[in-house]
Amino acid sequence: MRLTTLNTGKPDGQLAVVSDDGARLLTSPDWPTLQGALEDWSRAETQLSALQARLCAGEGEALAPDQLLAPLPRAWQWLDGSAFRSHGELMERLFGTEPKPPERPLMYQGMSHAFIGPHADVVLPREEDGIDFEGEFGVITDFVPMGVSADEAMKHIRLVIQINDWSLRNLAGAEMKTGFGWVQAKPACSVAPFAVTPDTLGETWRDGRVHLPLVVDWNGKRFGAPSGSLMGFGFHELIAHAAATRDLCAGTIIGSGTISNPDYRDVGSTCIAERRAIEMLDEGAVRTGYVAFGDTVRMEALLPDGGLLFGAIDQRVVASARI
Amino acid sequence: MRLTTLNTGKPDGQLAVVSDDGARLLTSPDWPTLQGALEDWSRAETQLSALQARLCAGEGEALAPDQLLAPLPRAWQWLDGSAFRSHGELMERLFGTEPKPPERPLMYQGMSHAFIGPHADVVLPREEDGIDFEGEFGVITDFVPMGVSADEAMKHIRLVIQINDWSLRNLAGAEMKTGFGWVQAKPACSVAPFAVTPDTLGETWRDGRVHLPLVVDWNGKRFGAPSGSLMGFGFHELIAHAAATRDLCAGTIIGSGTISNPDYRDVGSTCIAERRAIEMLDEGAVRTGYVAFGDTVRMEALLPDGGLLFGAIDQRVVASARI
């Protein structure tokens, strides 16, 4: 099942179930928002699946891509991991930071009051901040009790999503050095239009990981397509880490961190910082600049048969008019 | 004006205006929640002030302290500063971390999907995590645009609150060393029952600071009463820091960080970690342990004439039944 949220002018939009080809949708007056559905998931899933069956039978109204918001346009909690070890190692070399212990997941709490829709402009104040994209997969949970085990946590993964975690690299180092994590360096993330139930991924959902490449294009040119399979921790382990001392509310989003593979010279990267680190290692100097205003970034993961999965994030970065 | 939120079983409770003595309240069907009021503050303030006038005239129903939640039982964004330099210096000595540059505010994004009411039990998994309290003042903003100046930010401070930012000290060091900030070490905060408009503070609200002591008692014994006046940055400056690269949604909570004064040997502390650091400095060894299950912590700030301000946080720490 594939869920999306339509722009109705309300902050949480209108939940809709989408046909397998992404062309049609159906809504239910009983489930106006995805947040509401996640708070009562077993009932919601049954009723939304019935809409899914009607879509399979050919019902539904036409879906217009420009009416789509992020599946959760805002969330009560967004916790982003950094679970790809090859990314971490490259970042440590680029920024000269200390190696992180591999036995514990890395995770920070990020801004969750606004997620940017897949085709909306990304409004940022300054190019000089070092604008970068970060391609990630993520999951959305229902309510998770404090102290959950990783095994139990797997059952709380209700939806899988695809994220662009925008980062301002020239602000990140100073914030990281404080130990307090990022505020200024991590503005709102973008999210692909469709949140999918794990069964939609078929065999490509295993061990709490998405075993598919995320294809990233920057200004229409292929930038990388590493696989989500090589997470050092699965999403179920990230959830257990997050829930060690707190309940997680329904609608908590957990991110994988920047997708990265050790054969980065072949598969490319999902963020510019990583490419810059590779250039530094290989050529002794950085060649690639960060994102300029007007640039476009596209990210999409497809099923092995080329079938639609999360849909594409495809958008432009623009200057804030105010600053 | 003094606002509170009543427990109605709904996640956001019911907003109420409280009389100056904290004994009576009035609600308005037009403003069911504080979040809703903050999203349309100028209209809300006018109408809620009319209730305040009726309370002054003796109207209202009796307020029962055990029906009070945190003023915002959940918020879309909680950003906590660490603006008291004497606290930072003591923590650096205790944990052996590097000194932080004083020219930039320190700030992390914290868990905001649940704030604990002033008299509810604080449920935590393990004493061994090093349970500590942290007395803070905070502010709640309406919508703040990205790039706001500190001067403009002052106008967006709509309410002032009093917070206990619970911390798990034995988990904090490892998380801080990653540079990613705290997830496990920072569970839900508690908040005093009344959120007050800045004018309620009179002359004790100046320069974006609360010029009053926060009185902290641990198991009925005075622990400290340092003043909020000595913030290295005012709340308006913390807001400008937070909004450098993002809009702040209405209902954003900004914290001062642990209240601390350089004459800590006289005025005491608002967290145990600071007292432990002082013991280490003065006596070469730590004498004071962290919070045990069953302990009570009380925090209250009063107006100079002894008048009610935010009300008291007064609650017990208990073990999670599950873990």
XYZ file of C-alpha atoms in Angstrom:
646
model
C 0.000 0.000 0.000
C 1.153 3.475 -0.982
C -0.027 6.559 0.945
C 0.320 10.217 0.088
C -0.861 13.554 1.450
C -2.698 16.105 -0.690
C -2.305 19.839 -0.289
C -5.632 21.195 0.972
C -4.258 24.338 2.592
C -4.437 22.680 6.025
C -1.132 22.013 7.830
C -1.576 18.229 7.770
C -3.190 18.051 4.300
C -5.495 15.154 3.317
C -4.400 11.520 3.397
C -4.933 9.483 0.205
C -4.235 5.936 -0.954
C -2.467 5.785 -4.330
C -2.741 3.174 -7.104
C 0.302 1.035 -7.910
C 1.096 3.127 -10.979
C 0.794 6.385 -9.030
C -1.884 7.683 -11.396
C -5.017 7.514 -9.247
C -6.018 8.059 -5.630
C -8.864 7.565 -3.173
C -9.488 9.325 0.123
C -11.559 8.331 3.160
C -13.490 10.756 5.377
C -12.612 8.475 8.316
C -8.866 9.004 7.880
C -8.260 12.660 7.066
C -4.566 12.671 8.020
C -1.649 10.245 8.072
C -0.863 11.267 11.668
C -4.360 10.217 12.695
C -4.033 6.908 10.847
C -0.713 6.145 12.570
C -2.306 6.758 15.977
C -4.846 3.981 15.281
C -2.898 1.989 12.725
C -4.453 -1.471 12.842
C -7.911 -0.069 12.184
C -6.596 2.434 9.653
C -4.597 -0.166 7.746
C -7.640 -2.402 7.318
C -9.827 0.404 6.037
C -7.177 1.980 3.835
C -6.386 -1.450 2.350
C -10.008 -1.620 1.242
C -9.431 1.613 -0.705
C -6.303 0.022 -2.153
C -8.433 -2.896 -3.420
C -10.835 -0.448 -5.087
C -7.879 1.285 -6.749
C -6.704 -2.108 -8.068
C -10.189 -2.547 -9.531
C -9.724 0.664 -11.497
C -11.521 3.179 -9.283
C -10.109 6.504 -8.115
C -9.556 10.034 -9.306
C -6.534 11.324 -11.206
C -3.504 12.282 -9.119
C -1.707 15.529 -9.978
C 1.932 15.476 -8.841
C 1.913 19.169 -7.901
C -0.807 18.600 -5.289
C 1.416 16.317 -3.184
C 2.976 17.286 0.133
C 5.411 15.260 2.218
C 3.469 12.202 3.499
C 3.756 13.684 7.009
C 3.931 17.446 6.348
C 4.942 17.846 9.988
C 5.825 15.257 12.625
C 6.153 15.314 16.391
C 9.542 13.638 16.222
C 12.306 13.192 13.616
C 15.395 11.283 14.668
C 18.061 10.845 12.036
C 20.684 8.137 12.226
C 23.999 7.942 10.454
C 24.082 4.230 9.816
C 26.294 3.952 6.726
C 29.833 3.415 7.943
C 31.514 4.379 4.647
C 29.842 7.799 4.827
C 30.974 8.295 8.405
C 34.569 7.420 7.569
C 34.670 9.831 4.635
C 33.165 12.640 6.711
C 35.693 12.063 9.469
C 38.489 12.432 6.927
C 36.952 15.544 5.323
C 36.226 17.361 8.579
C 39.124 15.938 10.571
C 36.775 14.768 13.309
C 37.399 11.815 15.576
C 36.298 8.325 14.514
C 32.952 7.306 16.017
C 32.587 4.040 17.914
C 30.911 1.567 15.508
C 29.128 -0.380 18.263
C 26.492 2.313 18.910
C 24.157 3.934 16.381
C 24.729 7.629 15.761
C 21.552 9.696 15.967
C 20.413 13.297 16.350
C 17.038 14.925 16.888
C 16.146 17.119 13.933
C 13.633 19.786 13.008
C 10.261 18.092 12.526
C 7.699 20.889 12.386
C 7.927 21.152 8.594
C 8.846 18.654 5.889
C 9.134 20.001 2.360
C 6.974 18.454 -0.381
C 8.653 16.590 -3.249
C 8.235 19.356 -5.842
C 8.216 22.488 -3.683
C 11.112 24.941 -3.876
C 13.675 24.587 -1.099
C 14.100 28.077 0.370
C 17.434 28.770 2.068
C 19.156 31.958 3.155
C 22.682 31.834 1.685
C 24.721 29.804 -0.815
C 27.773 30.519 1.351
C 26.397 28.209 4.036
C 27.459 25.272 1.833
C 24.099 23.844 0.732
C 24.196 20.065 0.369
C 21.673 17.288 -0.200
C 21.692 13.948 1.635
C 19.765 11.018 0.174
C 18.272 8.742 2.820
C 15.651 6.124 3.424
C 13.466 6.419 6.511
C 10.678 4.688 8.394
C 7.585 5.937 10.203
C 6.532 4.147 13.378
C 3.344 3.826 15.317
C 3.581 4.193 19.133
C 6.744 2.501 20.435
C 7.142 1.868 24.182
C 10.330 2.861 26.014
C 12.835 0.037 26.221
C 11.598 -1.842 23.152
C 13.925 -4.552 21.810
C 15.148 -4.389 18.214
C 13.047 -7.462 17.380
C 9.891 -5.910 18.791
C 10.776 -2.605 17.139
C 10.556 -4.251 13.704
C 6.784 -4.658 14.216
C 6.410 -0.909 14.773
C 7.763 -0.002 11.325
C 4.523 0.922 9.570
C 5.754 2.874 6.564
C 8.979 3.326 4.615
C 9.879 6.678 3.043
C 12.621 8.416 1.059
C 14.179 11.637 2.356
C 16.487 14.439 1.275
C 18.060 15.716 4.498
C 19.265 19.188 3.434
C 22.445 20.240 5.202
C 24.405 23.488 5.470
C 27.952 22.167 5.582
C 29.748 25.391 6.422
C 27.666 25.676 9.609
C 27.888 22.006 10.546
C 31.447 21.742 11.833
C 31.149 24.463 14.471
C 27.855 23.053 15.749
C 29.189 19.514 15.845
C 32.220 20.613 17.864
C 29.937 21.881 20.642
C 28.633 18.330 21.102
C 25.077 19.731 21.072
C 24.269 18.519 17.533
C 22.895 20.634 14.701
C 20.328 23.395 14.713
C 21.421 25.937 12.095
C 23.126 23.304 9.901
C 19.974 21.185 9.548
C 16.983 23.033 8.106
C 13.804 21.234 6.948
C 14.098 17.944 5.019
C 12.278 17.047 1.805
C 10.342 13.791 1.503
C 9.291 11.769 -1.592
C 5.522 11.724 -2.158
C 4.624 8.148 -1.283
C 5.005 6.428 2.086
C 4.765 2.681 1.500
C 3.993 -0.266 3.766
C 6.988 -2.608 4.111
C 5.212 -5.386 2.138
C 5.157 -3.049 -0.887
C 8.952 -3.441 -1.006
C 8.658 -7.243 -1.332
C 12.031 -8.998 -1.157
C 13.863 -5.673 -1.179
C 12.761 -5.092 2.455
C 14.926 -7.381 4.595
C 16.719 -7.092 7.971
C 15.144 -3.682 8.530
C 16.914 -2.337 5.435
C 15.877 -1.167 1.953
C 17.895 -3.305 -0.493
C 17.627 -0.882 -3.397
C 19.772 1.890 -4.846
C 18.724 5.495 -4.345
C 19.352 7.303 -7.630
C 20.437 10.921 -7.205
C 20.670 13.440 -10.072
C 22.030 16.964 -9.578
C 21.067 19.430 -12.324
C 19.988 16.511 -14.481
C 23.300 14.664 -14.223
C 23.727 11.332 -12.413
C 25.477 11.897 -9.084
C 25.207 8.491 -7.437
C 23.105 5.397 -6.885
C 24.384 3.551 -3.802
C 22.247 0.879 -2.171
C 20.387 1.141 1.110
C 21.342 -2.444 1.916
C 24.634 -1.645 3.643
C 23.334 0.069 6.761
C 25.526 -0.798 9.734
C 22.338 -0.937 11.827
C 18.870 -1.837 10.569
C 15.939 0.510 11.152
C 14.668 -1.784 13.919
C 17.980 -1.297 15.748
C 17.804 2.477 15.234
C 14.291 2.473 16.737
C 15.451 0.483 19.774
C 18.307 2.981 20.229
C 15.880 5.931 19.998
C 13.430 4.367 22.459
C 15.980 3.467 25.158
C 14.785 6.204 27.534
C 11.557 7.515 25.939
C 8.342 6.309 24.373
C 8.214 7.176 20.674
C 4.945 8.804 19.657
C 3.003 7.472 16.682
C 4.310 9.257 13.610
C 7.948 9.245 14.693
C 10.249 9.350 11.654
C 13.611 7.583 11.859
C 16.211 8.248 9.145
C 19.035 6.049 7.895
C 21.510 8.867 7.416
C 23.194 9.529 4.073
C 23.190 6.389 1.941
C 26.744 5.384 1.134
C 28.553 2.262 -0.073
C 32.234 1.373 0.277
C 32.577 1.141 -3.535
C 31.765 4.842 -3.766
C 34.088 5.350 -6.717
C 31.787 3.073 -8.759
C 28.323 3.805 -7.367
C 28.774 7.482 -6.524
C 27.376 9.314 -3.533
C 24.086 10.773 -2.301
C 25.639 13.963 -0.916
C 28.219 16.458 -2.152
C 30.292 16.421 1.045
C 31.108 12.775 0.462
C 32.205 13.428 -3.124
C 34.390 16.276 -1.868
C 36.002 13.941 0.642
C 36.715 11.412 -2.123
C 38.246 14.141 -4.313
C 40.425 15.200 -1.424
C 41.584 11.612 -0.910
C 42.101 10.834 -4.593
C 43.320 14.158 -5.948
C 44.474 16.063 -2.889
C 42.013 18.877 -3.514
C 38.262 19.476 -3.606
C 36.841 20.169 -7.083
C 33.083 20.071 -6.549
C 31.287 23.070 -5.056
C 28.067 22.937 -3.072
C 24.551 23.634 -4.394
C 23.907 27.008 -6.060
C 20.549 28.782 -6.096
C 18.591 27.589 -9.109
C 20.077 24.081 -9.001
C 17.757 21.083 -9.144
C 18.091 17.845 -7.190
C 16.194 14.669 -8.085
C 16.117 11.499 -6.001
C 14.218 8.299 -6.715
C 14.383 4.610 -5.823
C 12.623 2.156 -8.126
C 11.632 -1.470 -7.559
C 13.889 -4.064 -9.266
C 11.380 -4.359 -12.160
C 11.441 -0.579 -12.616
C 8.119 -0.197 -10.823
C 7.167 2.898 -8.853
C 8.087 2.938 -5.178
C 8.269 6.209 -3.192
C 7.965 8.461 -6.243
C 10.578 11.108 -6.955
C 11.787 14.130 -5.051
C 12.477 16.638 -7.841
C 12.899 20.248 -6.852
C 14.836 23.473 -7.041
C 16.827 25.335 -4.393
C 16.057 29.062 -4.200
C 17.110 32.069 -2.137
C 14.917 33.285 0.672
C 13.358 36.572 -0.475
C 13.637 37.972 3.011
C 17.322 37.769 3.755
C -2.008 36.972 31.991
C -1.484 33.418 33.183
C -2.462 30.439 30.991
C -2.702 26.770 31.862
C -3.844 23.546 30.206
C -6.380 21.219 31.818
C -6.280 17.457 31.464
C -9.323 16.436 29.443
C -7.929 13.152 28.149
C -7.109 14.772 24.790
C -3.433 15.084 23.852
C -3.484 18.892 23.848
C -5.856 19.283 26.825
C -8.030 22.388 27.277
C -6.590 25.907 27.500
C -7.671 28.011 30.501
C -6.929 31.492 31.838
C -6.011 31.516 35.545
C -6.674 34.162 38.195
C -3.705 36.015 39.738
C -3.888 33.873 42.879
C -4.038 30.634 40.872
C -7.316 29.640 42.525
C -9.818 30.084 39.695
C -9.967 29.603 35.936
C -12.079 30.359 32.881
C -12.076 28.619 29.500
C -13.237 29.788 26.083
C -14.828 27.544 23.444
C -13.054 29.685 20.815
C -9.595 28.795 22.126
C -9.559 25.097 23.023
C -5.753 24.720 22.968
C -2.687 26.848 23.645
C -1.172 25.704 20.327
C -4.216 27.088 18.504
C -3.996 30.362 20.415
C -0.300 30.771 19.548
C -1.089 30.279 15.853
C -3.445 33.300 15.957
C -1.971 35.133 18.908
C -3.101 38.725 18.469
C -6.741 37.674 18.263
C -6.318 35.084 21.013
C -4.585 37.507 23.370
C -7.395 40.035 23.084
C -10.108 37.479 23.772
C -8.229 35.669 26.537
C -7.487 39.017 28.206
C -11.230 39.550 28.427
C -11.454 36.312 30.422
C -8.626 37.595 32.589
C -10.696 40.727 33.352
C -13.645 38.551 34.371
C -11.365 36.558 36.671
C -10.192 39.825 38.261
C -13.869 40.620 38.861
C -14.220 37.405 40.848
C -15.655 35.063 38.230
C -14.349 31.601 37.407
C -14.463 28.055 38.651
C -12.107 26.472 41.170
C -8.786 25.201 39.865
C -7.585 21.811 41.078
C -3.798 21.476 40.838
C -3.969 17.797 39.868
C -5.904 18.604 36.705
C -3.028 20.643 35.221
C -0.829 19.482 32.352
C 2.216 21.227 30.949
C 0.967 24.452 29.289
C 1.927 22.899 25.916
C 1.573 19.148 26.553
C 3.373 18.605 23.243
C 5.107 21.065 20.939
C 6.326 20.932 17.368
C 9.716 22.277 18.370
C 11.820 22.474 21.557
C 15.237 24.058 21.294
C 17.224 24.262 24.492
C 20.070 26.690 24.958
C 22.871 26.583 27.481
C 23.162 30.279 28.158
C 24.590 30.358 31.693
C 28.353 30.528 31.348
C 29.091 29.445 34.943
C 27.192 26.197 34.327
C 29.080 25.553 31.113
C 32.439 26.086 32.796
C 31.605 23.709 35.633
C 30.357 21.030 33.218
C 33.522 21.337 31.149
C 35.576 20.728 34.286
C 33.399 17.809 35.435
C 33.300 16.019 32.092
C 36.719 17.127 30.862
C 35.220 18.480 27.651
C 36.664 21.331 25.628
C 35.678 24.926 26.432
C 32.897 26.237 24.197
C 33.325 29.508 22.299
C 31.368 32.160 24.267
C 30.515 34.245 21.206
C 27.851 31.827 19.917
C 24.840 30.483 21.806
C 24.876 26.750 22.510
C 21.649 25.004 21.516
C 20.287 21.528 20.836
C 16.984 20.236 19.482
C 15.206 18.172 22.119
C 12.300 15.783 22.397
C 9.084 17.812 22.072
C 6.297 15.284 21.556
C 5.588 15.056 25.288
C 6.079 17.473 28.165
C 5.375 16.144 31.642
C 2.797 17.937 33.803
C 3.911 19.643 37.013
C 2.606 16.970 39.392
C 2.804 13.820 37.261
C 5.308 11.099 38.096
C 8.486 11.174 36.023
C 8.908 7.645 34.649
C 12.458 6.609 33.794
C 14.077 3.257 33.101
C 17.135 3.046 35.380
C 18.702 4.884 38.318
C 22.096 3.842 36.938
C 21.640 6.256 34.032
C 22.425 9.095 36.458
C 19.062 10.868 36.748
C 19.444 14.607 37.171
C 17.142 17.624 37.155
C 17.922 20.936 35.429
C 16.012 24.057 36.417
C 15.436 26.439 33.522
C 13.303 29.295 32.326
C 11.909 29.178 28.810
C 9.838 31.152 26.337
C 7.161 30.188 23.826
C 7.080 32.036 20.516
C 4.499 32.649 17.871
C 5.600 32.210 14.216
C 9.137 33.581 13.738
C 10.471 34.117 10.199
C 13.875 32.786 9.168
C 16.634 35.352 9.584
C 14.892 37.373 12.305
C 17.083 39.861 14.190
C 17.395 39.629 17.970
C 15.470 42.912 18.306
C 12.606 41.652 16.172
C 12.743 38.285 17.948
C 11.863 39.998 21.251
C 8.388 40.762 19.859
C 7.801 37.065 19.190
C 8.184 36.068 22.846
C 4.546 35.496 23.767
C 4.828 33.463 26.958
C 7.437 32.717 29.611
C 7.600 29.322 31.318
C 9.591 27.336 33.886
C 11.090 23.968 32.953
C 12.774 20.964 34.526
C 14.933 19.489 31.752
C 15.494 15.942 33.024
C 18.896 14.558 32.059
C 20.522 11.141 32.220
C 24.104 12.097 32.972
C 25.720 8.700 32.550
C 24.445 8.585 28.962
C 25.256 12.201 28.150
C 29.019 12.083 27.747
C 29.093 9.386 25.081
C 26.351 11.092 23.078
C 28.022 14.486 23.346
C 31.326 13.085 22.101
C 29.659 11.995 18.839
C 28.864 15.657 18.140
C 25.279 14.617 17.285
C 23.769 15.940 20.532
C 21.555 14.027 22.939
C 18.805 11.524 22.280
C 18.992 8.912 25.060
C 20.361 11.387 27.630
C 17.447 13.812 27.243
C 14.024 12.283 27.902
C 10.864 14.396 28.289
C 11.001 17.673 30.267
C 8.563 18.777 32.969
C 6.947 22.212 32.847
C 5.400 24.365 35.605
C 1.633 24.776 35.268
C 1.334 28.430 34.240
C 2.673 30.061 31.082
C 2.675 33.824 31.643
C 2.761 36.787 29.300
C 5.977 38.831 29.703
C 4.060 41.791 31.217
C 3.055 39.519 34.117
C 6.717 39.535 35.143
C 6.743 43.345 35.409
C 10.203 44.757 36.064
C 11.650 41.266 36.497
C 11.386 40.753 32.699
C 14.244 42.785 31.186
C 16.739 42.289 28.322
C 15.013 39.046 27.369
C 15.860 37.563 30.773
C 13.903 36.545 33.890
C 15.465 38.501 36.783
C 14.282 36.143 39.504
C 15.727 33.203 41.389
C 14.487 29.703 40.610
C 14.114 27.885 43.937
C 14.905 24.173 43.740
C 14.194 21.668 46.548
C 15.277 18.026 46.361
C 13.456 15.705 48.752
C 12.174 18.727 50.640
C 15.623 20.255 51.175
C 16.792 23.491 49.559
C 19.215 22.726 46.747
C 19.689 26.124 45.136
C 18.106 29.395 44.123
C 20.256 31.077 41.466
C 18.862 33.923 39.393
C 17.817 33.817 35.759
C 19.290 37.274 35.253
C 22.809 36.141 34.355
C 22.122 34.517 30.994
C 25.044 35.125 28.644
C 22.484 35.562 25.861
C 18.910 36.811 26.254
C 16.001 34.758 24.960
C 15.670 37.136 21.991
C 19.237 36.296 21.002
C 18.577 32.562 21.418
C 15.545 32.898 19.117
C 17.593 34.725 16.469
C 20.207 31.954 16.685
C 17.521 29.273 16.295
C 15.880 31.032 13.337
C 19.083 31.645 11.334
C 18.229 29.012 8.706
C 14.605 28.048 9.473
C 11.238 29.581 10.242
C 10.145 28.772 13.796
C 6.585 27.489 13.988
C 4.130 29.037 16.422
C 4.471 27.164 19.693
C 8.253 26.816 19.513
C 9.732 26.510 23.012
C 13.207 27.939 23.642
C 15.005 27.058 26.885
C 17.650 28.988 28.811
C 19.646 25.933 29.816
C 20.404 25.153 33.460
C 20.202 28.292 35.572
C 23.551 28.958 37.203
C 25.325 31.882 38.843
C 29.070 32.420 39.387
C 28.487 32.650 43.181
C 27.278 29.057 43.153
C 28.770 28.348 46.559
C 26.290 30.861 48.018
C 23.201 30.466 45.851
C 23.444 26.756 45.103
C 22.645 25.033 41.837
C 19.623 23.897 39.856
C 21.142 20.554 38.835
C 23.084 17.840 40.618
C 25.857 17.635 38.010
C 26.868 21.187 38.827
C 27.013 20.458 42.557
C 29.137 17.396 41.822
C 31.516 19.532 39.788
C 31.790 22.009 42.661
C 32.481 19.164 45.128
C 35.178 17.860 42.818
C 36.767 21.310 42.634
C 36.469 22.085 46.347
C 37.001 18.679 47.919
C 38.662 16.620 45.186
C 35.847 14.073 45.188
C 32.143 13.851 44.390
C 29.875 13.353 47.423
C 26.380 13.810 45.997
C 24.699 10.985 44.079
C 22.083 11.419 41.409
C 18.299 11.079 41.836
C 16.941 7.802 43.259
C 13.513 6.367 42.468
C 11.008 7.791 44.933
C 12.818 11.130 45.222
C 10.849 14.348 44.861
C 11.957 17.503 43.081
C 10.229 20.870 43.526
C 10.966 24.010 41.524
C 9.284 27.389 41.802
C 10.020 31.034 41.013
C 8.012 33.682 42.868
C 7.549 37.382 42.123
C 9.582 39.766 44.353
C 6.506 40.335 46.557
C 6.079 36.575 46.971
C 3.253 36.505 44.437
C 2.506 33.490 42.261
C 4.268 33.314 38.916
C 4.595 30.016 36.996
C 3.341 27.835 39.846
C 5.430 24.952 41.129
C 6.751 21.807 39.540
C 6.499 19.278 42.378
C 6.777 15.622 41.480
C 8.293 12.232 42.093
C 10.667 10.153 39.966
C 9.607 6.521 39.542
C 10.823 3.422 37.752
C 9.261 2.381 34.487
C 7.160 -0.721 35.180
C 8.137 -2.182 31.836
C 11.897 -2.335 31.985
